[in-house]
Every structure is written in C-alpha cells, then in structure tokens.
Short mmCIF file of C-alpha atoms in Angstrom, two decimals:
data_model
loop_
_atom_site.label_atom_id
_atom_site.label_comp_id
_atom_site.label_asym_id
_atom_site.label_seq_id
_atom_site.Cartn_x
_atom_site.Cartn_y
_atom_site.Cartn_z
CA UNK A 1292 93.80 146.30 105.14
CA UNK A 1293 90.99 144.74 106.94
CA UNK A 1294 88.34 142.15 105.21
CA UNK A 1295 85.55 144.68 104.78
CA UNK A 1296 87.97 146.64 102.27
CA UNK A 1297 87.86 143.83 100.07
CA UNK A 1298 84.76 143.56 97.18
CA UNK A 1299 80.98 142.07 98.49
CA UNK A 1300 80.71 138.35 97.97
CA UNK A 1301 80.00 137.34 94.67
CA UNK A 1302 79.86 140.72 92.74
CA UNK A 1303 82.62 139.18 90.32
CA UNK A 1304 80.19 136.19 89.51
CA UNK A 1305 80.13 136.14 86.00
CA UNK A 1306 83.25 137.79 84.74
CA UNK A 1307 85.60 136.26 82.74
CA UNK A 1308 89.51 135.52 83.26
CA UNK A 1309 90.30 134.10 79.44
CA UNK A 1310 87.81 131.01 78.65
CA UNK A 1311 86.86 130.75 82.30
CA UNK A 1312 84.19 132.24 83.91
CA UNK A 1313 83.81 133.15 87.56
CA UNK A 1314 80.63 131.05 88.77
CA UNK A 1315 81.18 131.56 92.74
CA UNK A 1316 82.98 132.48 95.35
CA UNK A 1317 84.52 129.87 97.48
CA UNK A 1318 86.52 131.84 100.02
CA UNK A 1319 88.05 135.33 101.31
CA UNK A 1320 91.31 136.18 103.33
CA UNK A 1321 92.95 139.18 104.47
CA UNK A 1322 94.19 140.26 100.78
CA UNK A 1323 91.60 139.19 98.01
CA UNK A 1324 89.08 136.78 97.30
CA UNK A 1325 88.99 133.49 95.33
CA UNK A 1326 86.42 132.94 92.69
CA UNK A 1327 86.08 129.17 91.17
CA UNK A 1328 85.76 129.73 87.59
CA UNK A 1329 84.41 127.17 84.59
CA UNK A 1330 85.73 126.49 81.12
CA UNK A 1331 82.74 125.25 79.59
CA UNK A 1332 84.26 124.45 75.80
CA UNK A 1333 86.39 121.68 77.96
CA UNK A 1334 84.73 121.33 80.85
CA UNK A 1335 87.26 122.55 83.15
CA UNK A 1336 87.53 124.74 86.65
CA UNK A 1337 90.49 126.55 88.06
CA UNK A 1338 90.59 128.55 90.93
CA UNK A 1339 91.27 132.34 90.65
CA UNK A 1340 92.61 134.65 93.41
CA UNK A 1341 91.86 138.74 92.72
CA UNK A 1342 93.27 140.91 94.55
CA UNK A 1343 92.95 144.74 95.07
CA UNK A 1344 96.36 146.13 93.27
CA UNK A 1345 96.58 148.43 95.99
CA UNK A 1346 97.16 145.76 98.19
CA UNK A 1347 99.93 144.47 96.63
CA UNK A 1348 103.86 145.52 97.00
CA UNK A 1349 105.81 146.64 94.10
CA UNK A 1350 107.73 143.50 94.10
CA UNK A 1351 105.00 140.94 93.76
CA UNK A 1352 105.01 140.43 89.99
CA UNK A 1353 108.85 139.18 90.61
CA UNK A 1354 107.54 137.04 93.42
CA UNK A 1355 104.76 135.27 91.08
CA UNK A 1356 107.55 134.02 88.60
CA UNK A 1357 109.57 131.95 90.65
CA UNK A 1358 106.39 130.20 92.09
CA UNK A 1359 106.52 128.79 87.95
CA UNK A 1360 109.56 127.05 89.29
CA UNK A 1361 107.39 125.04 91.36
CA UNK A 1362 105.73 123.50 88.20
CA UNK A 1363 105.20 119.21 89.06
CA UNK A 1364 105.36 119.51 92.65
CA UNK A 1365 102.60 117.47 93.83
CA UNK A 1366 102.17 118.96 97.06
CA UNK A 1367 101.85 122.53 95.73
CA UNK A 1368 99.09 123.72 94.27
CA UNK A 1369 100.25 124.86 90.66
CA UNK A 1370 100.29 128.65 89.12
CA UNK A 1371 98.18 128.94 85.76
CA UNK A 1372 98.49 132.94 84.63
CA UNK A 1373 98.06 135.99 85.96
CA UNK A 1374 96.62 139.08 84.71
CA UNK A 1375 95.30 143.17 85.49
CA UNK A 1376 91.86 143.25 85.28
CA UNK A 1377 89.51 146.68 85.89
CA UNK A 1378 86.67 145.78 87.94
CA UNK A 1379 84.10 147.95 89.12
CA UNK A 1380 86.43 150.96 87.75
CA UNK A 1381 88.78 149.00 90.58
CA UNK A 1382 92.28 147.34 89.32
CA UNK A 1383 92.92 144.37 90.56
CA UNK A 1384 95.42 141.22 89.83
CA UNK A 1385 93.52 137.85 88.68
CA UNK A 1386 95.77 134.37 89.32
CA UNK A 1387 94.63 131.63 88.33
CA UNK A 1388 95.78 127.98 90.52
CA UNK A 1389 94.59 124.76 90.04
CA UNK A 1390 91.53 124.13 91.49
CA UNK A 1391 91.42 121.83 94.34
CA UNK A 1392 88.21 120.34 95.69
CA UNK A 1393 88.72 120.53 99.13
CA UNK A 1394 89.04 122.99 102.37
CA UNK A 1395 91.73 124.57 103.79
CA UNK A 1396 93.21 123.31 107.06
CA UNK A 1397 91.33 125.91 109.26
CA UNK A 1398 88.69 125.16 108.12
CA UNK A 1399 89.09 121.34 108.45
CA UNK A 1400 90.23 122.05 112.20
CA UNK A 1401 86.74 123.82 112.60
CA UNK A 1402 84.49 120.89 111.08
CA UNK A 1403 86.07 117.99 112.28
CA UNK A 1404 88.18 118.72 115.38
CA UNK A 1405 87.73 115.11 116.44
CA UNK A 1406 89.61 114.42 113.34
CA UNK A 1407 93.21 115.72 114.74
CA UNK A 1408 95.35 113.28 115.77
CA UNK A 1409 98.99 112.86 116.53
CA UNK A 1410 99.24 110.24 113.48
CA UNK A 1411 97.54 113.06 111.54
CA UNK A 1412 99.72 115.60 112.84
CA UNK A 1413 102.61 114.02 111.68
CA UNK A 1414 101.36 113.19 108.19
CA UNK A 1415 100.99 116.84 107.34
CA UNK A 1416 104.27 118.15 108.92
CA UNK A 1417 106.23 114.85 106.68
CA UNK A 1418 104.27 116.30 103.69
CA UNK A 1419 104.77 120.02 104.59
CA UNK A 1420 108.75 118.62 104.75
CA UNK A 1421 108.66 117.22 101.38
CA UNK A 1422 107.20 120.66 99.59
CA UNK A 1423 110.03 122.08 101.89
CA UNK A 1424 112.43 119.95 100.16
CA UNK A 1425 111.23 120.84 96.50
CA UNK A 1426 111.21 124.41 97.71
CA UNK A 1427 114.75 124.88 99.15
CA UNK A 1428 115.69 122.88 95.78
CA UNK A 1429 114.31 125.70 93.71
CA UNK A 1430 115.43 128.51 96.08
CA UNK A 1431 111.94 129.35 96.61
CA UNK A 1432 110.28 130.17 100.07
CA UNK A 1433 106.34 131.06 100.67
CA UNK A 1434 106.90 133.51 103.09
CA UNK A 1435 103.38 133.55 104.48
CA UNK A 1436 102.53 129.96 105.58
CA UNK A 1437 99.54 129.44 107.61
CA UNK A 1438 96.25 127.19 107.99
CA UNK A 1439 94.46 129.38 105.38
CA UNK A 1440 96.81 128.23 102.74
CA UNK A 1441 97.20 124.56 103.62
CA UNK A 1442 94.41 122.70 101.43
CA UNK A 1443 93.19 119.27 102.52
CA UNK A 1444 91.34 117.34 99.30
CA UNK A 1445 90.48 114.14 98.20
CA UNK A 1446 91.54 112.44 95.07
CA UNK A 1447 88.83 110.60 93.41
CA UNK A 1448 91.41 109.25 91.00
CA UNK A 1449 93.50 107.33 93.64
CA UNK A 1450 92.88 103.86 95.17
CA UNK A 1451 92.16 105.46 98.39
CA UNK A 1452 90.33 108.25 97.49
CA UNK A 1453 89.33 108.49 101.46
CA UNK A 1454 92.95 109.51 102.23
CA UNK A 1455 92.93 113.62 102.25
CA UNK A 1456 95.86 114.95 100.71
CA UNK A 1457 97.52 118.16 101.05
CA UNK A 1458 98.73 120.92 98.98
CA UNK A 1459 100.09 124.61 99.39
CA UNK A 1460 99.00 127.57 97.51
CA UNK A 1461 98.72 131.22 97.39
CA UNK A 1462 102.97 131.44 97.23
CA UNK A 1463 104.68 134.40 96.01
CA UNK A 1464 102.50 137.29 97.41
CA UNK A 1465 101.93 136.47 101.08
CA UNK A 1466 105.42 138.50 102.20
CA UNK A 1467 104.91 141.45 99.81
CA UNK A 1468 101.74 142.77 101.25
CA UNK A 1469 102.73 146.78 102.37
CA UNK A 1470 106.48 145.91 102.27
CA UNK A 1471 106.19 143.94 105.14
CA UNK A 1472 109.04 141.65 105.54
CA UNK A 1473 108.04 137.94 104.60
CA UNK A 1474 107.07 135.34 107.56
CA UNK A 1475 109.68 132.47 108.01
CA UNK A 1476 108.15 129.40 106.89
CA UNK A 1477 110.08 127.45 109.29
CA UNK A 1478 108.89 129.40 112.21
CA UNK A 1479 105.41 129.55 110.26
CA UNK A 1480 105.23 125.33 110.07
CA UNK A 1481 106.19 125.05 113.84
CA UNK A 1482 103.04 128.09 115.09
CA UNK A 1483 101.18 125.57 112.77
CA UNK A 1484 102.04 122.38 114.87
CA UNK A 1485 101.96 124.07 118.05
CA UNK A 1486 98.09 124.44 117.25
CA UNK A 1487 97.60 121.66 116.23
CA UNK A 1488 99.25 119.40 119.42
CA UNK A 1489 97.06 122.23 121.40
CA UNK A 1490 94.29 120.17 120.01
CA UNK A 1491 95.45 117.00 121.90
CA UNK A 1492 95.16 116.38 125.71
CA UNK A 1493 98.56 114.20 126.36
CA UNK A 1494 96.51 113.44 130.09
CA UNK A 1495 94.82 110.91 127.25
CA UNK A 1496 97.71 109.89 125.47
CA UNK A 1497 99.21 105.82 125.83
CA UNK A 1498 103.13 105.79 126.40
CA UNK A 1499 103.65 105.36 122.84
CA UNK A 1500 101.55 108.81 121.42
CA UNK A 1501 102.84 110.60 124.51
CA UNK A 1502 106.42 109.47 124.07
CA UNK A 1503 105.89 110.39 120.44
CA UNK A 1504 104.12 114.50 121.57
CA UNK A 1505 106.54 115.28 124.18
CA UNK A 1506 109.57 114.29 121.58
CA UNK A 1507 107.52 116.67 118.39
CA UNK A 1508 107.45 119.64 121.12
CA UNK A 1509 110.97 119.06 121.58
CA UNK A 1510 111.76 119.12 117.99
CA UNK A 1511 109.71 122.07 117.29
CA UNK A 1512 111.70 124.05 120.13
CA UNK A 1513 114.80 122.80 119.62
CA UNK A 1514 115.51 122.24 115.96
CA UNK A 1515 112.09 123.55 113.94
CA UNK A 1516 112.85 127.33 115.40
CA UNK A 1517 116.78 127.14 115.08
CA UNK A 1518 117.62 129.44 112.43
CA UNK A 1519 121.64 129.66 113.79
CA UNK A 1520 122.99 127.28 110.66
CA UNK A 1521 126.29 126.90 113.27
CA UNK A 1522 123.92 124.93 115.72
CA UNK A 1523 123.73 121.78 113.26
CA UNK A 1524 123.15 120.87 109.87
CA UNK A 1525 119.56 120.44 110.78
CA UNK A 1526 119.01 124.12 110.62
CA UNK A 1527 116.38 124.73 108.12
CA UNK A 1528 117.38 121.49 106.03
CA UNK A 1529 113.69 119.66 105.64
CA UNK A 1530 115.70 116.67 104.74
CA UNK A 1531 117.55 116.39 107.98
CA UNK A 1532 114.20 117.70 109.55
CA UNK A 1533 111.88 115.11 107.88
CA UNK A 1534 114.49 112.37 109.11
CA UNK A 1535 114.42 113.44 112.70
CA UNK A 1536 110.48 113.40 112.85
CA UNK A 1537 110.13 109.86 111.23
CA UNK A 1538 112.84 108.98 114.09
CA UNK A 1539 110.75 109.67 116.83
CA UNK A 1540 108.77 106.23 117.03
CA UNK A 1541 111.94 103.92 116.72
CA UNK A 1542 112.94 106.09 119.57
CA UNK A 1543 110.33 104.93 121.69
CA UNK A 1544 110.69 101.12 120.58
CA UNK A 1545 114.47 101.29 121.17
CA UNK A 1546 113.58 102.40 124.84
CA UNK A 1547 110.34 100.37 125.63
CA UNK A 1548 112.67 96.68 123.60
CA UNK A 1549 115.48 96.84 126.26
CA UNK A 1550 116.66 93.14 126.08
CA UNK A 1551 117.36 91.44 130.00
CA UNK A 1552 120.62 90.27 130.52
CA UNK A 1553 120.59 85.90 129.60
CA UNK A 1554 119.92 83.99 132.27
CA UNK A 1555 122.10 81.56 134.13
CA UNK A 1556 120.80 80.20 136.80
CA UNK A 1557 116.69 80.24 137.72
CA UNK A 1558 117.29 82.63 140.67
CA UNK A 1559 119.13 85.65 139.21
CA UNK A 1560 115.71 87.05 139.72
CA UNK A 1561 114.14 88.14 142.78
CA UNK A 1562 110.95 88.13 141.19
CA UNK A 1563 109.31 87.42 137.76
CA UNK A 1564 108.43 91.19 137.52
CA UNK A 1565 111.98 91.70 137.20
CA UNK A 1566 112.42 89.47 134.12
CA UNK A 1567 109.92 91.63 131.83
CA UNK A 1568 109.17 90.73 127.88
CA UNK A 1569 112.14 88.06 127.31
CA UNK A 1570 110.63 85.13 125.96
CA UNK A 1571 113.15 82.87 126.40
CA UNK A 1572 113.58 83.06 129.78
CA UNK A 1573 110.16 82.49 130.95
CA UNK A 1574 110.12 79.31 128.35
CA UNK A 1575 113.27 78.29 130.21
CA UNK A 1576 111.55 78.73 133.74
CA UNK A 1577 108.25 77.54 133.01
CA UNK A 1578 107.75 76.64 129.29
CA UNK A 1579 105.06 73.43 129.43
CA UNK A 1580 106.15 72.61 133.17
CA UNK A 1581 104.07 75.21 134.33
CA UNK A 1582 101.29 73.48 136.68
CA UNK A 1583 97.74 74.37 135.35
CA UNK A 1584 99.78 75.03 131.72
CA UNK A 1585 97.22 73.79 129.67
CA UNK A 1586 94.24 74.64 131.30
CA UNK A 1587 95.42 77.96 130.61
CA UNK A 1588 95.13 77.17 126.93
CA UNK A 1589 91.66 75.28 127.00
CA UNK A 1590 88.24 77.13 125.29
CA UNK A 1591 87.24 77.60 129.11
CA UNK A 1592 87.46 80.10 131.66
CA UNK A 1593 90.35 79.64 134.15
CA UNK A 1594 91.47 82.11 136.75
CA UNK A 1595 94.72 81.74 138.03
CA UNK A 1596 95.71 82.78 142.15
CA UNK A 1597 99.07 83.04 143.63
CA UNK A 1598 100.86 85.47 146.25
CA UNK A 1599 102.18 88.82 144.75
CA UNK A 1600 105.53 88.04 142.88
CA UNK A 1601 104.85 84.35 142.25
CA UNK A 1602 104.65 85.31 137.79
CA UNK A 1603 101.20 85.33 137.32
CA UNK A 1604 101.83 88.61 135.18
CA UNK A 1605 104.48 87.44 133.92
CA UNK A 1606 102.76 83.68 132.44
CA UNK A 1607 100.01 85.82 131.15
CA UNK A 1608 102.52 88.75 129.01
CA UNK A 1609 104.12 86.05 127.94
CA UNK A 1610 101.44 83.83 126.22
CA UNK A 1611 100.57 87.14 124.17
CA UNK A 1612 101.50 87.28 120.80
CA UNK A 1613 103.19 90.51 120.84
CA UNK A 1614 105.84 89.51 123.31
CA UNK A 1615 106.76 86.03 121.76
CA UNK A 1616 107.08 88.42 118.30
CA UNK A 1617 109.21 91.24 120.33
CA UNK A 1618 111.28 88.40 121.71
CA UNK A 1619 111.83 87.00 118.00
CA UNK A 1620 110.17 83.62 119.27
CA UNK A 1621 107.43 83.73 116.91
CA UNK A 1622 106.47 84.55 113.49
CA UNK A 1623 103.15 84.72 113.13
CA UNK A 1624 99.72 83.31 115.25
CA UNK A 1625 99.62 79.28 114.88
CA UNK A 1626 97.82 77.18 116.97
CA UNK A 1627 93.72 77.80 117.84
CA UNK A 1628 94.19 81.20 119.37
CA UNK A 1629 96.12 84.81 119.63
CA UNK A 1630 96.96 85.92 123.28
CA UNK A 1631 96.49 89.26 123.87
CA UNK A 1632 97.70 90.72 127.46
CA UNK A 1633 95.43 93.76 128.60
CA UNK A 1634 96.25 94.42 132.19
CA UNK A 1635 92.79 95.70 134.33
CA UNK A 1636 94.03 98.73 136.04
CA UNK A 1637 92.87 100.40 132.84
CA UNK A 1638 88.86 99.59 133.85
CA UNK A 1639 89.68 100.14 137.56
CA UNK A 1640 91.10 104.01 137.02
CA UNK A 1641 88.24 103.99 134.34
CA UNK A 1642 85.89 103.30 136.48
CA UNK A 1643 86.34 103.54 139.99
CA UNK A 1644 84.12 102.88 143.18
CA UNK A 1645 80.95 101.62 141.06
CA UNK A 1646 77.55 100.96 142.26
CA UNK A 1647 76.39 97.78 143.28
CA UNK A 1648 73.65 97.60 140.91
CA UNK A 1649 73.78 99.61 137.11
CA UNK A 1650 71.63 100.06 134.36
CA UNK A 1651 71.64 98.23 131.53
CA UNK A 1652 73.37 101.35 129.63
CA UNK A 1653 76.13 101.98 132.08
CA UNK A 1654 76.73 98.01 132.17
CA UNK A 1655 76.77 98.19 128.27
CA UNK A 1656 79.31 101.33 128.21
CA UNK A 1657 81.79 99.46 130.21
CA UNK A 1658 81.71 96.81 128.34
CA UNK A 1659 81.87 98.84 125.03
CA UNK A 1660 84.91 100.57 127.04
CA UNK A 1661 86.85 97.02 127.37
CA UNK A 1662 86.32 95.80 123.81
CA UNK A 1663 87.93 99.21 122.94
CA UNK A 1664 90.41 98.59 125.07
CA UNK A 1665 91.13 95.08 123.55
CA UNK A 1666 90.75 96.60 119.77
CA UNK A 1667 93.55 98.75 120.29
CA UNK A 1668 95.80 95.76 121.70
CA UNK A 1669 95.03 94.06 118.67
CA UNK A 1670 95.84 97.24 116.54
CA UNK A 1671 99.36 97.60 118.79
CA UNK A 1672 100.10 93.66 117.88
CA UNK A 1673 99.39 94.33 114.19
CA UNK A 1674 101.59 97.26 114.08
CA UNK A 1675 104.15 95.28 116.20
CA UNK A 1676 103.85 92.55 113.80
CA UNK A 1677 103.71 94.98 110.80
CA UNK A 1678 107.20 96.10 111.82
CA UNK A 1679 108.78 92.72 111.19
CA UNK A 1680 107.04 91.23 108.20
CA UNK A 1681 106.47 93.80 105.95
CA UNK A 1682 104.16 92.33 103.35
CA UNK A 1683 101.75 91.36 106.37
CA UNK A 1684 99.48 94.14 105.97
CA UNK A 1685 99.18 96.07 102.51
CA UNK A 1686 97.67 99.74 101.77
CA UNK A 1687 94.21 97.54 100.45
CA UNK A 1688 93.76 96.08 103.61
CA UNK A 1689 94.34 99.02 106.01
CA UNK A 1690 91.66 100.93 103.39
CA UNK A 1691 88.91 98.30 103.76
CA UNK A 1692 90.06 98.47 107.76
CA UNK A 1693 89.00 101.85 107.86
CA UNK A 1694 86.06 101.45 105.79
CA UNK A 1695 84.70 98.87 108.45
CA UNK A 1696 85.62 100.81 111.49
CA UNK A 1697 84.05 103.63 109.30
CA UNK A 1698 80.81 101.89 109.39
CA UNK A 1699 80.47 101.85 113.25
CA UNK A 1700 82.42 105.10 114.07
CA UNK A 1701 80.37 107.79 112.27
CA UNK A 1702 83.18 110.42 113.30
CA UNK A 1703 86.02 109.08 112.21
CA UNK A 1704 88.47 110.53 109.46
CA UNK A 1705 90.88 108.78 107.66
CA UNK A 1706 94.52 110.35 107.75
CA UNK A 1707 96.03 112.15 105.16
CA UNK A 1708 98.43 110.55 102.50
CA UNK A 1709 101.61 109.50 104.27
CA UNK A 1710 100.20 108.85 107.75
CA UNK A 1711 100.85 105.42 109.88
CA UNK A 1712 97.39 104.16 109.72
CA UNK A 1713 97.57 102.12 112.02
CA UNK A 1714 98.81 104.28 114.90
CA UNK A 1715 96.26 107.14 113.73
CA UNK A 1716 93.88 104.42 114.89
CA UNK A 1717 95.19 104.02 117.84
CA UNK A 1718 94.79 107.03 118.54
CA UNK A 1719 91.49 107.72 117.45
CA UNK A 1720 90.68 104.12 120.10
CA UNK A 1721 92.14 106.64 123.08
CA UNK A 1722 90.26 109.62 121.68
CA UNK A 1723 87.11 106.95 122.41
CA UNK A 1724 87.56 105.43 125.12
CA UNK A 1725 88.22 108.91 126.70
CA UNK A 1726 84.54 109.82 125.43
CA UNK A 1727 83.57 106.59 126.99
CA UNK A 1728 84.61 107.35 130.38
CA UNK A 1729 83.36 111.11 129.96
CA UNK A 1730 79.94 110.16 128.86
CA UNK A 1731 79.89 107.69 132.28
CA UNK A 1732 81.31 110.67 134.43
CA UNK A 1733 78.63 112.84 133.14
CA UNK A 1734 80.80 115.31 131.72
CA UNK A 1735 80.20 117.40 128.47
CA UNK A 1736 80.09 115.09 125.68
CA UNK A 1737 78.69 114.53 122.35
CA UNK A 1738 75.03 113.89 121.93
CA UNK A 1739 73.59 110.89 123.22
CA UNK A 1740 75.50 107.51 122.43
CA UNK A 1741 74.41 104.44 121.54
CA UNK A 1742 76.44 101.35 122.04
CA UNK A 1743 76.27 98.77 119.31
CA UNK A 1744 76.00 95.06 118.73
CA UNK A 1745 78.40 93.31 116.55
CA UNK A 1746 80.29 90.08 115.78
CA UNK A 1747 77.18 88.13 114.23
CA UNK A 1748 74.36 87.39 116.82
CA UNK A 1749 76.88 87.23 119.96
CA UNK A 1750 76.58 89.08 122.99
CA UNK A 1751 80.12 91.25 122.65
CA UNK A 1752 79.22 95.48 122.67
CA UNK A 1753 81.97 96.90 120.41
CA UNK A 1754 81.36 100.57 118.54
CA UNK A 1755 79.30 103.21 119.06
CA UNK A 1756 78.06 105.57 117.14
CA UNK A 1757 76.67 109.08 117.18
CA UNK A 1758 72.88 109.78 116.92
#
C-alpha cells in the first residue's frame, strides 16, 4: 500500500476519539496518518495514529498490548487507547500516543543538516541503547525502526530546554503490516547510523572525531549487525553495546597519552621531537634555564629562531596548559596567562600560495579562520581539563556556553540530551572552519558571510554569522 491509498489530508479534522478532538494533521507515513487531537474540558493534546484496518495484520491487536509494558519509559513515546472507528463508511484503528511537540528525525536531517554531528550522532545511538535496554527488559522489540519514528522535541519543563530529546513511537504495528516479517531493530539502528555518519566528511574530521568515526563504523560492522549470540556476549545486549560506544573516546586518549620512558641522562634523545608531551622532562632539560625563558612569558611579542631539532616545538607544547595537565604537572591556570599551542600548518594547508595583496574581506576571513582555530584549542583544553576535575565545568555553564556561541553562530543546534557538549562543539568549530576555507576557495557555500567583531572594542574577528 502506497501513500495515495491512504485518506486526503485533513478530512478527519473534527472527529472525535473520546474527549479529544482531531484539530489537524501533523504527518503521514506508509500505513496511516496522525491527527493531533485537543481535550478542551482539560486542556490537553495527544497524538492519534488511524490507520486503514485493511492495512493491518491479524496479529496487530496482540502487538499493541505489550507496547503497555513500555509504560514510564522516558525515551518511548507512551500508548494511551486504541479503538475501531467507521470513517467515511471506511474502518479504521484510532491510537492514541502522547503527544510530543517536536519532528521526527527525517525530518530534522532535512531542516537542519548542518546540525549532524558525530557528538550528536552518538547521543542518539546512547539513547536509542537505553530504550533498547528497557525493551529487551520487557521482551518487547519495535520491529520497524526507522527515522520516521525517531522524534526529536524539546522540553520546556527542563533546565535546558534547548537540549532536543528523543523518543520512539509507533511500536507494535510496524512488523505486522501484510504479514511481513518484522525488521530487526538492531540491523534497523545500525542503517540508521550509517546515514547519519554519511552526513559527515571524515576528510574534515581532527584525529580525535576521526579516531572516534572510523571506530563507530567498526562497531556498527562488527558488533551492531552480529546477530550469531556464539560470537560474544555483545550480540544484541544494548548494555554491552552502550558500553562499547562510550569506550570509543578513552580509546583514543589511551593511544594519543602514551607516557616516554623517564629520562636518565639529557642525551637519551636525539632530538626534542622525540621527547613529545612529558612535562617533566622538558622541566628537567630546560625548566627556567632556558635562555630567552622569560621573555617568552612577557605581555610582548617574541619570536623565537633556532636550526630544525634544536626544541623550539617542543618549549612552545610545553608552556600550554593542556600538556602540563596531561603530564599531571598542573592543576589548573595560575599565573597571568593560559598557553595554548596551535601549530601553523593548519593556516598554511588552509590557505596556500596567497596573493600578495587581499581585500579587506579575505584578510578578515583568515583571521576569523585562526580565532576558530584557537576556540577549539581552548574547547580541547577544557574538555582535557574537564576529564580530571570533574566539578570544573557544570551542565549551567556548558548551557549559557551554547547560548553565547548561539548568539554569533545563527546555525548552530544544541545536542540532544546525553551528548558531550563539549566535543559536539568541537565539532561544529571543524564543520566552520571547513565553510571558512570553502567560502575563500570559492566553492558552493552558504549565502554570503559576514565576519563579526567581538571581545569589546578590540580588533580580534571571531564568529560569523549567516545573512
């Protein structure tokens, strides 16, 4: 059954299931329609699904009572009633859901494809996990998962009412269309991700994020599709499955922390590449002895020259806060400043072979391109720091975070409920600078940009935002 076998929109407006009355339609799949209907003696809405009874299996009605099992989830969208109505000398099957004021995830994907990131990604597979969990608890499967009946809302009744939420509906009738034999909702949830990472170009990913997608592909290969229970007691266990996926980022940091072996004598090194993030070892080599030390620290601008290999790099990594907190040197920024080490190949590859003389615009969009750049070191040293004092950012701050980043980047979308803020802005700052260095390459972009002023009256060209 096609979608023009199903009724014209809004010819049920009006009708009544019980004390609510159908006031408009508010969406359409492949099976029925769903009307949102008002209570007006409480002042109330639900959502109601009808659905041609000819389009329904025999067993559906035994389907429908276990999704009652479901009751208190809060990730699933909860069962009402359910009823025969005769419409239009038609019989149908009215059930009526909470109502959720939101969209589906399709239809999210369509509006705001800017929106989908890999921290974003991940927050509504973890969620998907945890109605998984309170699923397999119940002995209850959907059996026909897909983007249609994935809901993304907003709770104005939460502290963050910014934060989309998810929930699942339409369970219990999905698999019993025709006696067709019900969808997987493992295999469903990994089709889902699939599409959704086929949103993201890893070309444009940091080490981190790319680390993190190539890892999620592997998961969704190896351990999302394994229905053999023999292979591991991962196999269709969303406990196991949620674990392995929240695993994937102290994978990376296990790899990218590898600690040198101590040092014993100052030329165990051929060179101060060699030595890498330890702390203590450049302290030990160079610590305040260093010539030029504190004119490195002055308010003034100092270049420092030396032959290749002479630890130039390696002075600079090592005044920056993040590697005096990986090295366990430091607990927090004292002193009159935070080092922050950005290395300049990024603005070379960015921007290679410029002309001699550029516009003011061009001039302002790489500079807007290197403050992004330093806004999402500073967002890698928070989370780095975030890591290893745990009360040094709270949920309040990250909201009032994104509500000022909100105020310069028009297009950006807070993650859903669950997500690591922080790294879902970092990835948004890639997403940007990409559209940086595509608006300067003349490629297809978004409508004209305009780079802004911020930081009081000074001269520093931070956000953008979209005409």
């Amino acid at each position: 059954m096609g979608k023009s076998d199903l009724p014209p929109v809004d010819c049920f407006v009006g009708e009544r299931f019980g004390d609510y009355e159908f006031i408009e339609e508010i969406g359409r799949g492949k099976r029925g329609v769903v009307y949102k209907a008002y209570n007006k003696s409480i002042d109330h809405y639900r959502a109601c699904k009808i659905i041609p009874q000819k389009n329904l299996g025999s067993a559906w009605e035994l389907e429908i009572t276990k999704v009652v099992k479901l009751e208190g989830i809060q990730r699933i969208a909860q069962y009402i009633d359910h009823d025969a109505k005769l419409l239009d000398n038609t019989p149908y099957v009215c059930i009526l859901w909470e109502y959720i004021q939101g969209c589906n995830l399709r239809d999210f994907i369509r509006e705001n494809p800017t929106a989908i990131t890999l921290g974003i990604i991940s927050a509504i597979t973890d969620q998907i996990f945890k109605a998984f969990i309170a699923m397999k608890d119940r002995g209850i499967s959907h059996n026909d998962l897909h983007e249609g009946n994935i809901l993304i809302y907003y709770d104005t009744g939460m502290i963050d009412p910014d934060i989309p939420r998810i929930k699942i509906t339409d369970f219990g009738i999905g698999g019993s269309h025709n006696e067709l034999k019900p969808k997987d909702d493992y295999r469903e949830l990994a089709r889902i991700c699939y599409n959704l990472l086929n949103l993201i170009d890893p070309s444009n990913l940091d080490g981190k994020d790319r680390f993190f997608y190539d890892r999620f592909i592997v998961s969704i290969q190896k351990r999302l599709l394994e229905a053999n229970p023999t292979v591991g007691h991962f196999v269709q266990n969303p406990q196991e499955l949620i674990k392995i996926l929240r695993r994937i980022p102290d994978e990376y940091d296990t790899l990218e922390v590898e600690r040198p072996k101590k040092l014993t004598h100052p030329f165990d090194y051929l060179r101060c590449e060699q030595i890498g993030n330890s702390f203590e070892l450049l302290q030990l080599l160079y610590s305040q002895n260093f010539p030029g030390y504190n004119d490195l620290l002055r308010r003034n601008n100092t270049i420092l020259t030396g032959p290749r290999g002479c630890g130039k790099t390696t002075i600079f990594r090592n005044l920056s806060l993040k590697t005096q907190l990986i090295a366990g040197k430091r607990e927090g920024a004292t002193g009159d400043f935070i080092g922050i080490y950005y290395h300049c190949t990024d603005l070379y590859f960015a921007f290679p072979y410029l002309k001699s003389e550029l516009n003011d615009v061009k001039r302002q969009a790489i500079i807007h391109y290197f403050n992004l750049s330093i806004l999402y070191e500073i967002l890698d040293l928070l989370s780095e720091a975030s890591k290893r004092f745990e009360d040094l950012v709270n949920e309040r701050d990250l909201i009032d975070l994104q509500i000022f980043l909100k105020g310069y980047f028009s297009i950006y979308h807070q993650p859903p409920e669950g997500s690591n803020i922080i790294r879902h802005l970092m990835s948004f700052i890639v997403g940007e600078k990409k559209a940086v260095r595509d608006w300067f390459n003349k490629k297809k972009v978004r409508k004209s940009q305009i780079f802004c002023l911020w930081i009081s009256s000074k001269k520093l060209l931070y956000f953008y935002k979209k005409i």
